[in-house]
Tab-separated table of C-alpha atoms in Angstrom:
chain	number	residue	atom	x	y	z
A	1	UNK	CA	-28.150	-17.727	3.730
A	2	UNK	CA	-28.053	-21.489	2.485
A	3	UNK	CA	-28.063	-24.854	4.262
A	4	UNK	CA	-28.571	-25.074	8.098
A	5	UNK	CA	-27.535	-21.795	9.317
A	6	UNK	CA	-30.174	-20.352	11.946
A	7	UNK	CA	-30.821	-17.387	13.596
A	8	UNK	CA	-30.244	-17.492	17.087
A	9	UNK	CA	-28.941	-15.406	20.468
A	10	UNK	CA	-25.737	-13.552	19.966
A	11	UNK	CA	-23.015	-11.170	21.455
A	12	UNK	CA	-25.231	-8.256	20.351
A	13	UNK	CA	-28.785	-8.958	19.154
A	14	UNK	CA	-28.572	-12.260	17.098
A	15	UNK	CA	-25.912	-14.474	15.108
A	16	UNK	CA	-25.835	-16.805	12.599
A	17	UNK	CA	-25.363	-20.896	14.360
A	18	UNK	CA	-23.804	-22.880	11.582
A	19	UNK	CA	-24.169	-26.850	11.658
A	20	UNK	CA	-20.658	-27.636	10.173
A	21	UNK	CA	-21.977	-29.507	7.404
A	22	UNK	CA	-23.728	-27.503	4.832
A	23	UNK	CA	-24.863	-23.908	6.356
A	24	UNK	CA	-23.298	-20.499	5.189
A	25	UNK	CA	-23.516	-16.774	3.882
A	26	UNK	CA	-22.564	-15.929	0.197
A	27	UNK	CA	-22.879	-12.537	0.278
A	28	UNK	CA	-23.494	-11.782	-3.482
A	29	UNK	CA	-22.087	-8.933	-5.728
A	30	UNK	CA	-19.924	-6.302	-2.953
A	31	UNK	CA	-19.319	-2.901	-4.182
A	32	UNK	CA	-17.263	-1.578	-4.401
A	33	UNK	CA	-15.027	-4.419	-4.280
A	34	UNK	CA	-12.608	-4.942	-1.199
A	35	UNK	CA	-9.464	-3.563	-1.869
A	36	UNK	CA	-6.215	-4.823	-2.513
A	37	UNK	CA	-3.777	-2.184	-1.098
A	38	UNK	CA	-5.741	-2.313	2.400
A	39	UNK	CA	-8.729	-3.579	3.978
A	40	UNK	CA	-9.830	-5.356	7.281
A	41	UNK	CA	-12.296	-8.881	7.898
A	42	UNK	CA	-13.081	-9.334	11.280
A	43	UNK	CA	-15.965	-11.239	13.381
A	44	UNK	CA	-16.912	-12.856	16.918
A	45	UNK	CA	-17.101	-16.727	16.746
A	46	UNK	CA	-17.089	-19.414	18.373
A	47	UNK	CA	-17.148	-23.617	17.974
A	48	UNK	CA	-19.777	-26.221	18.930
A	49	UNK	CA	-17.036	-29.384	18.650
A	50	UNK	CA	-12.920	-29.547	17.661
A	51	UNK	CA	-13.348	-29.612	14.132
A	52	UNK	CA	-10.414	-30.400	12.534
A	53	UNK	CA	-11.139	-27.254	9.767
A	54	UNK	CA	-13.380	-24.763	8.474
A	55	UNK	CA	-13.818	-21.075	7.365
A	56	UNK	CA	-15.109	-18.626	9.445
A	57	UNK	CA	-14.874	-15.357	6.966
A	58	UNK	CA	-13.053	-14.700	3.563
A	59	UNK	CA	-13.362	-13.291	-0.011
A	60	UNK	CA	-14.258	-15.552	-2.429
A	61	UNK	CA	-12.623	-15.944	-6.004
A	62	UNK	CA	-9.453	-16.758	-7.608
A	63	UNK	CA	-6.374	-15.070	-7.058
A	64	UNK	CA	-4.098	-14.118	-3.463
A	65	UNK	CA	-6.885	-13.095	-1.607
A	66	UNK	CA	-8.061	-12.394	2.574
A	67	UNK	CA	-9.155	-15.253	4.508
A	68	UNK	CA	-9.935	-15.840	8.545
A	69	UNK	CA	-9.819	-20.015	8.889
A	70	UNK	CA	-9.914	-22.340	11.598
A	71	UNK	CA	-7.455	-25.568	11.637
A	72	UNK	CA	-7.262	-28.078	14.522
A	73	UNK	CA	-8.987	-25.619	16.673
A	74	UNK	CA	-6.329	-23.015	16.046
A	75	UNK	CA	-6.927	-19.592	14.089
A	76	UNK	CA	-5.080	-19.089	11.038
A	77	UNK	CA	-5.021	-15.843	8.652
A	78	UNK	CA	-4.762	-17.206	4.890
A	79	UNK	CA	-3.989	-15.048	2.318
A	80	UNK	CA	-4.991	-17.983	0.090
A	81	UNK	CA	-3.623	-18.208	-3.600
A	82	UNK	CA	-5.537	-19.667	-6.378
A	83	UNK	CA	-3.647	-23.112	-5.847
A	84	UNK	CA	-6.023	-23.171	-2.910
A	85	UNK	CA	-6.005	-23.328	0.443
A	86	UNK	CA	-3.504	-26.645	1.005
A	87	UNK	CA	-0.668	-25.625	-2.024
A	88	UNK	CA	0.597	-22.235	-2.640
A	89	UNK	CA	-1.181	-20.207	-0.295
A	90	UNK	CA	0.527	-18.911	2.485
A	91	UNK	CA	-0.703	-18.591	6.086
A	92	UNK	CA	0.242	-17.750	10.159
A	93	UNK	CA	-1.434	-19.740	12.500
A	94	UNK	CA	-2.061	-18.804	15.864
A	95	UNK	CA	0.267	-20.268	18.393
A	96	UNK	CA	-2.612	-21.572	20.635
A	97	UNK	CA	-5.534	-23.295	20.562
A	98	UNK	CA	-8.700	-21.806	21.420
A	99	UNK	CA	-11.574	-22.594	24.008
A	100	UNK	CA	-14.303	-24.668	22.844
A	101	UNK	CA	-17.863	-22.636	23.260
A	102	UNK	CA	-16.461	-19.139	24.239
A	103	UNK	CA	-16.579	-16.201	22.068
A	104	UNK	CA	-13.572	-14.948	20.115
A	105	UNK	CA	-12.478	-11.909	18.412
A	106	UNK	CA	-10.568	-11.946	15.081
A	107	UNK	CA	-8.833	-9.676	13.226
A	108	UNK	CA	-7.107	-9.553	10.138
A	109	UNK	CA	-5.780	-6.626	8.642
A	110	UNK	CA	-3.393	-5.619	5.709
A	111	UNK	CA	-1.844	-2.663	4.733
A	112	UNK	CA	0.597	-3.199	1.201
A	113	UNK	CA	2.637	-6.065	1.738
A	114	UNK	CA	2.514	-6.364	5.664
A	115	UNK	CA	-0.568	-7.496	7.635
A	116	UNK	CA	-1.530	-8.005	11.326
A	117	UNK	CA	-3.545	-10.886	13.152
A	118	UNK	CA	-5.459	-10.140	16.611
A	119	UNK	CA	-7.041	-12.360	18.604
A	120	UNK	CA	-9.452	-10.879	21.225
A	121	UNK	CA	-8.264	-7.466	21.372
A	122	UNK	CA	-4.449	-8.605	21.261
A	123	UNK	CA	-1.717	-8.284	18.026
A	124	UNK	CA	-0.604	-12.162	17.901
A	125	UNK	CA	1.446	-11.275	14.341
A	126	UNK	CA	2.536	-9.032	12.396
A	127	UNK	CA	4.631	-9.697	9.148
A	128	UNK	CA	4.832	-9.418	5.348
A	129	UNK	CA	2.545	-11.536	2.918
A	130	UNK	CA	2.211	-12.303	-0.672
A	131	UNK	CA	0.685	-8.698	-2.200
A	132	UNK	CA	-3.173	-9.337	-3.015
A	133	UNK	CA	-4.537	-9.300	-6.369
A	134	UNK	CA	-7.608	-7.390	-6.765
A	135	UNK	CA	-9.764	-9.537	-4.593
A	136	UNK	CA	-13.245	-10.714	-6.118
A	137	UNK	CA	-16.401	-9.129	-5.419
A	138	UNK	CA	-17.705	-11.972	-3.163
A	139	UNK	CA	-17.372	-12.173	0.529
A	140	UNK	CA	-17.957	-16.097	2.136
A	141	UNK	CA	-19.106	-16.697	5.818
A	142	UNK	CA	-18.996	-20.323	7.488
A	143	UNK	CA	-17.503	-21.804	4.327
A	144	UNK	CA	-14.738	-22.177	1.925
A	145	UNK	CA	-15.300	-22.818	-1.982
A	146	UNK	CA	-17.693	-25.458	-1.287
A	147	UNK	CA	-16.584	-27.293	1.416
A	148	UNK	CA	-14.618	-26.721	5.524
A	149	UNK	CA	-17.784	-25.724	6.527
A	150	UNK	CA	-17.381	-23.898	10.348
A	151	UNK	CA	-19.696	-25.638	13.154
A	152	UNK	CA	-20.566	-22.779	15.707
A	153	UNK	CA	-22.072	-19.243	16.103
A	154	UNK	CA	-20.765	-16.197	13.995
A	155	UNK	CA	-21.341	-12.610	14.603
A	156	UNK	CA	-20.606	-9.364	13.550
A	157	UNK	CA	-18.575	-9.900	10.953
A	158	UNK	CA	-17.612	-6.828	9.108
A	159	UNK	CA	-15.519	-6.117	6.056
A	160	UNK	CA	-13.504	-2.486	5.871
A	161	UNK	CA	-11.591	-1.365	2.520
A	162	UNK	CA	-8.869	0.279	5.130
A	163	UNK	CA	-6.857	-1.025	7.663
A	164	UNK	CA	-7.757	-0.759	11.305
A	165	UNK	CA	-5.503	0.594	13.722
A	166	UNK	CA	-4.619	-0.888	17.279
A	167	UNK	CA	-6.859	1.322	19.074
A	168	UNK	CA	-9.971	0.862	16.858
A	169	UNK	CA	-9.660	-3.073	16.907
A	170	UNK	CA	-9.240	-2.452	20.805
A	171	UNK	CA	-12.270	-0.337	21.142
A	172	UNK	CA	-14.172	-2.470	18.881
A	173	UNK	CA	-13.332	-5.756	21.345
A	174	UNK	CA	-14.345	-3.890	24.089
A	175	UNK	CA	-17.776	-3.364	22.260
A	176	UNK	CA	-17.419	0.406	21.084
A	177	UNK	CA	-17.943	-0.301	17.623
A	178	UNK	CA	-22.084	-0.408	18.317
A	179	UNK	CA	-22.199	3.004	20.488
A	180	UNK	CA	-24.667	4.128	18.690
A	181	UNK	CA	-26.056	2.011	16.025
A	182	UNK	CA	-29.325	1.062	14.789
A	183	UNK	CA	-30.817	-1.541	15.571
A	184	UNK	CA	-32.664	-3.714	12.623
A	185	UNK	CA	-35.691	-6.078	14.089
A	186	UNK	CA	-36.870	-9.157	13.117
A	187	UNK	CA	-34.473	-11.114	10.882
A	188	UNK	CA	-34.914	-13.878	8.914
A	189	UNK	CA	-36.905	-16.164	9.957
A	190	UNK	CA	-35.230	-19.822	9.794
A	191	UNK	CA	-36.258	-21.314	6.529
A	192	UNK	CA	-36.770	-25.182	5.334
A	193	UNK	CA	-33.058	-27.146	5.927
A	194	UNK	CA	-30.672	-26.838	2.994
A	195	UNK	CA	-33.323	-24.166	1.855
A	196	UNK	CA	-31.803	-20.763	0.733
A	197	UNK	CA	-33.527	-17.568	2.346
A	198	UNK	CA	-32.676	-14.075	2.259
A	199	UNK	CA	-34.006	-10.943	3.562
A	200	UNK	CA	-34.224	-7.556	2.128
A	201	UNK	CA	-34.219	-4.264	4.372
A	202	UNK	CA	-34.450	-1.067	2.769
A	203	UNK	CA	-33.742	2.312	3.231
A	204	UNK	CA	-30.385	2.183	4.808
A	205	UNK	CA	-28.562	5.275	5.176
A	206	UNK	CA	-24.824	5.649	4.382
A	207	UNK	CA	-22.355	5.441	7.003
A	208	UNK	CA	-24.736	4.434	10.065
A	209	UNK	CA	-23.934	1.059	11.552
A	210	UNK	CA	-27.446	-1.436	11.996
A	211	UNK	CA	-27.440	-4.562	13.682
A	212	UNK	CA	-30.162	-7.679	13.446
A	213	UNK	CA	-31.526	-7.553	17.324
């Protein structure tokens, strides 16, 4: 966690509130990585102010890779090439524009060459995109390669090497996803601003969901 990105009250236990200007989540080295063929990114957000851009999830790196982003208040799924995020990449962008302060639900999923956007709980697109190249092993939150930093609360984002049906991303909306799970106390306390902190919590078990609370 880097820059001014707090701890505070979320959907379930607590999120991460992100200033817009320097605050974000590099998640270090994933493995394994996330895959190419399929996978899923998805999160609850929301936004302070109409910012005209900024990154809410995505994998990091070079190459056609995964990306959730937010331009003039709309949501857009990237698949972002290594051009950037402006040239060469290719994108859908939701038809509307979203309420300022109120908790959304995003999905983006890809399966091959098609791929499928929801919006709280509800398919908005489905289509074909560029194939991915193996993505990198590097997973962004609240920022994108530096900059379009996202001004508002994230939570629960979660990154899947398989593609999510329509029923799971349903049940997951409607909060089944944390039937349950264990919860993990005390996170990170906020640090000094534009100070990095982290926090280690051991002895996780394999397939069992946690949650900060």
């Amino acid at each position: 966690i880097s820059g001014n990105a707090v701890w505070v009250n979320g959907l379930f236990g607590k999120c991460l509130d992100f200033d817009g200007t320097n605050g974000y989540v590099y998640s270090g080295t994933i493995s394994p990585a996330l895959s190419a063929a399929a996978g899923t990114i998805e999160c609850w957000f929301n936004k302070d102010i109409s910012k005209t851009a900024g990154l809410v999830a995505g994998v990091g790196g070079t190459g056609n890779r995964p990306l959730i982003y937010l331009a003039n208040g709309k949501i857009q799924a990237h698949w972002a090439g290594t051009t950037g995020m402006s040239a060469g990449s290719g994108q859908y962008t939701d038809a509307y524009t979203i309420d300022i302060s109120t908790w959304h639900y995003v999905v983006f999923v890809w399966s091959g060459s098609s791929y499928w956007l929801y919006v709280d709980g509800q398919l908005r697109e489905t289509s074909t995109l560029c194939t991915f190249t193996a993505p990198s092993t590097t997973f962004d939150i609240g920022r994108y390669s530096g900059g379009n930093y996202h001004d508002g609360k994230i939570d629960e984002v979660r990154i899947l090497n398989r593609a999510l049906t329509a029923a799971e991303v349903q049940n997951n909306y409607s909060g089944g996803q944390w039937t349950g799970a264990t919860v993990v106390s005390a996170p990170p306390a906020p640090g000094t601003p534009g100070a990095q902190q982290s926090k280690t919590v051991a002895g996780l078990t394999c397939g069992t969901t946690y949650y900060f609370a």
